[in-house]
């Protein structure tokens, strides 16, 4: 069994794993249910094009997904949540784009969960406030699509990697 370390103190067994496919849905499987292993325990639908990135937040309660449909979405994956059409989708973050190149753009949560970020084909890094989906930063500098972003674990710094073969570190205000 594999284990997941959270916030330097809690160790949890990895009992679920999440997959994405070309059908624009995120599926979560429970590794304890071997007899029904082909049946997902959770299906998150809402994207209208291929999903290119997933990121679980630090307390494992939400998944962030980015897609070629030019959206970044936050999903509540806690157990015992009310079901219904769109009940698990929490926020829609607009602004980041994916163009004709169809690059695999990735997303990230800040360590405190207050911000989310994504790369974009328009050469910018987008950073949103997680609670209201407002754009906090639109960071320029790259000369190609931004494929990967990540937050520093303890400092207010964001890293971005691009098709222009450059890695940028940017300092942002602490949240």
Coordinates of C-alpha atoms in Angstrom, one line a residue:
X1 CA 0.0 0.0 0.0
X2 CA 1.2 3.5 -0.8
X3 CA 1.0 6.4 1.6
X4 CA 0.5 10.1 1.2
X5 CA 2.2 12.6 3.5
X6 CA 0.2 15.7 4.2
X7 CA 1.5 18.9 5.9
X8 CA 4.6 17.1 7.4
X9 CA 2.5 15.5 10.1
X10 CA -0.3 13.3 8.9
X11 CA 0.3 10.1 6.9
X12 CA -2.7 8.6 5.1
X13 CA -2.9 5.4 3.1
X14 CA -3.7 6.1 -0.6
X15 CA -7.0 4.4 -0.9
X16 CA -8.3 6.3 -4.0
X17 CA -6.8 7.2 -7.3
X18 CA -8.0 9.6 -9.9
X19 CA -7.9 9.2 -13.7
X20 CA -8.7 11.4 -16.6
X21 CA -9.4 10.4 -20.2
X22 CA -10.4 11.7 -23.5
X23 CA -14.1 11.7 -22.5
X24 CA -13.7 15.0 -20.6
X25 CA -14.5 13.5 -17.2
X26 CA -12.5 13.0 -14.0
X27 CA -13.0 9.5 -12.4
X28 CA -12.0 8.4 -8.9
X29 CA -11.6 4.8 -8.0
X30 CA -11.6 3.2 -4.5
X31 CA -8.6 0.7 -4.3
X32 CA -10.4 -1.2 -1.4
X33 CA -13.2 -2.3 -3.7
X34 CA -11.4 -4.9 -5.9
X35 CA -14.6 -6.6 -6.9
X36 CA -15.9 -3.4 -8.5
X37 CA -12.6 -2.0 -9.6
X38 CA -14.0 -1.1 -13.0
X39 CA -16.7 1.1 -11.5
X40 CA -15.6 4.6 -10.4
X41 CA -16.7 5.8 -7.0
X42 CA -16.9 9.4 -8.3
X43 CA -17.4 10.9 -11.8
X44 CA -16.9 14.6 -12.2
X45 CA -18.3 15.9 -15.5
X46 CA -18.4 19.5 -16.7
X47 CA -15.4 20.0 -19.0
X48 CA -16.2 20.1 -22.7
X49 CA -12.8 19.2 -24.0
X50 CA -9.8 17.1 -23.0
X51 CA -8.6 17.5 -19.4
X52 CA -4.8 18.3 -19.3
X53 CA -4.0 18.7 -15.6
X54 CA -5.2 17.6 -12.1
X55 CA -4.0 18.7 -8.7
X56 CA -5.3 17.7 -5.3
X57 CA -5.2 20.4 -2.6
X58 CA -3.2 19.9 0.6
X59 CA -6.1 18.6 2.7
X60 CA -7.3 16.2 0.0
X61 CA -10.8 17.8 -0.1
X62 CA -10.7 19.4 -3.6
X63 CA -9.4 18.6 -7.0
X64 CA -8.3 21.3 -9.5
X65 CA -8.6 20.4 -13.2
X66 CA -7.6 22.3 -16.3
X67 CA -8.9 21.5 -19.8
X68 CA -8.5 22.4 -23.4
X69 CA -12.0 24.0 -23.1
X70 CA -10.2 27.1 -21.6
X71 CA -11.4 26.5 -18.1
X72 CA -9.9 25.6 -14.7
X73 CA -12.4 24.0 -12.3
X74 CA -12.4 23.2 -8.6
X75 CA -14.3 20.0 -7.5
X76 CA -15.3 19.0 -4.0
X77 CA -14.2 15.3 -3.6
X78 CA -15.1 14.9 0.1
X79 CA -17.2 11.8 0.9
X80 CA -20.9 12.1 1.9
X81 CA -21.4 15.2 -0.2
X82 CA -24.9 15.9 -1.7
X83 CA -25.2 14.6 -5.2
X84 CA -26.9 16.2 -8.1
X85 CA -26.2 17.9 -11.4
X86 CA -23.0 20.0 -10.9
X87 CA -23.1 19.7 -7.0
X88 CA -19.4 18.8 -6.8
X89 CA -18.2 21.6 -9.0
X90 CA -17.3 24.5 -6.7
X91 CA -15.7 27.2 -8.8
X92 CA -15.0 27.9 -12.5
X93 CA -11.8 29.9 -13.1
X94 CA -11.9 31.7 -16.4
X95 CA -9.0 33.5 -18.3
X96 CA -6.4 30.9 -19.1
X97 CA -6.6 29.7 -22.7
X98 CA -5.5 26.7 -24.8
X99 CA -5.0 27.4 -28.5
X100 CA -4.4 25.4 -31.7
X101 CA -1.2 23.9 -30.2
X102 CA -3.3 21.9 -27.7
X103 CA -0.5 21.8 -25.1
X104 CA -0.9 20.0 -21.9
X105 CA -1.4 22.9 -19.5
X106 CA -1.1 22.2 -15.8
X107 CA -2.7 23.8 -12.7
X108 CA -1.7 24.2 -9.0
X109 CA -3.0 25.0 -5.6
X110 CA -1.1 27.4 -3.3
X111 CA 0.0 25.5 -0.1
X112 CA -2.6 27.3 2.0
X113 CA -5.4 26.6 -0.6
X114 CA -6.2 30.3 -0.9
X115 CA -5.0 30.7 -4.5
X116 CA -5.0 28.6 -7.7
X117 CA -2.8 29.0 -10.8
X118 CA -2.7 27.7 -14.3
X119 CA -0.5 28.0 -17.3
X120 CA -2.0 29.4 -20.5
X121 CA -1.3 29.3 -24.2
X122 CA -1.4 33.2 -24.3
X123 CA 2.0 33.2 -22.6
X124 CA 0.7 34.3 -19.2
X125 CA 0.5 32.7 -15.8
X126 CA -3.0 33.2 -14.3
X127 CA -3.4 33.2 -10.5
X128 CA -6.9 33.4 -9.0
X129 CA -8.3 33.8 -5.5
X130 CA -9.7 30.4 -4.7
X131 CA -12.7 31.7 -2.7
X132 CA -14.2 34.0 -5.3
X133 CA -12.5 33.0 -8.6
X134 CA -11.3 36.5 -9.3
X135 CA -7.9 36.9 -11.1
X136 CA -5.3 38.1 -8.6
X137 CA -2.4 38.0 -11.1
X138 CA -1.8 37.8 -14.8
X139 CA 1.9 37.3 -14.9
X140 CA 3.7 38.0 -18.2
X141 CA 7.2 37.2 -19.4
X142 CA 7.2 34.0 -21.3
X143 CA 7.4 33.8 -25.1
X144 CA 5.5 30.6 -25.5
X145 CA 2.6 28.7 -23.9
X146 CA 3.1 28.2 -20.2
X147 CA 2.8 24.5 -19.6
X148 CA 3.4 24.1 -15.8
X149 CA 3.0 26.2 -12.7
X150 CA 3.7 25.5 -9.1
X151 CA 3.8 27.4 -5.8
X152 CA 6.7 27.4 -3.4
X153 CA 5.8 25.4 -0.3
X154 CA 6.6 28.1 2.3
X155 CA 7.3 31.4 0.4
X156 CA 5.1 33.6 -1.8
X157 CA 6.8 32.5 -4.9
X158 CA 5.4 30.9 -8.1
X159 CA 7.4 29.0 -10.7
X160 CA 6.4 28.7 -14.3
X161 CA 7.7 26.6 -17.1
X162 CA 7.0 27.3 -20.8
X163 CA 7.4 26.0 -24.3
X164 CA 10.0 28.8 -24.8
X165 CA 12.3 26.6 -22.6
X166 CA 12.4 29.1 -19.8
X167 CA 11.7 28.7 -16.1
X168 CA 10.5 31.9 -14.3
X169 CA 10.2 32.5 -10.6
X170 CA 7.9 35.2 -9.6
X171 CA 7.3 36.8 -6.2
X172 CA 3.6 37.5 -5.3
X173 CA 2.0 38.9 -2.2
X174 CA 1.4 36.4 0.6
X175 CA -2.2 35.3 0.8

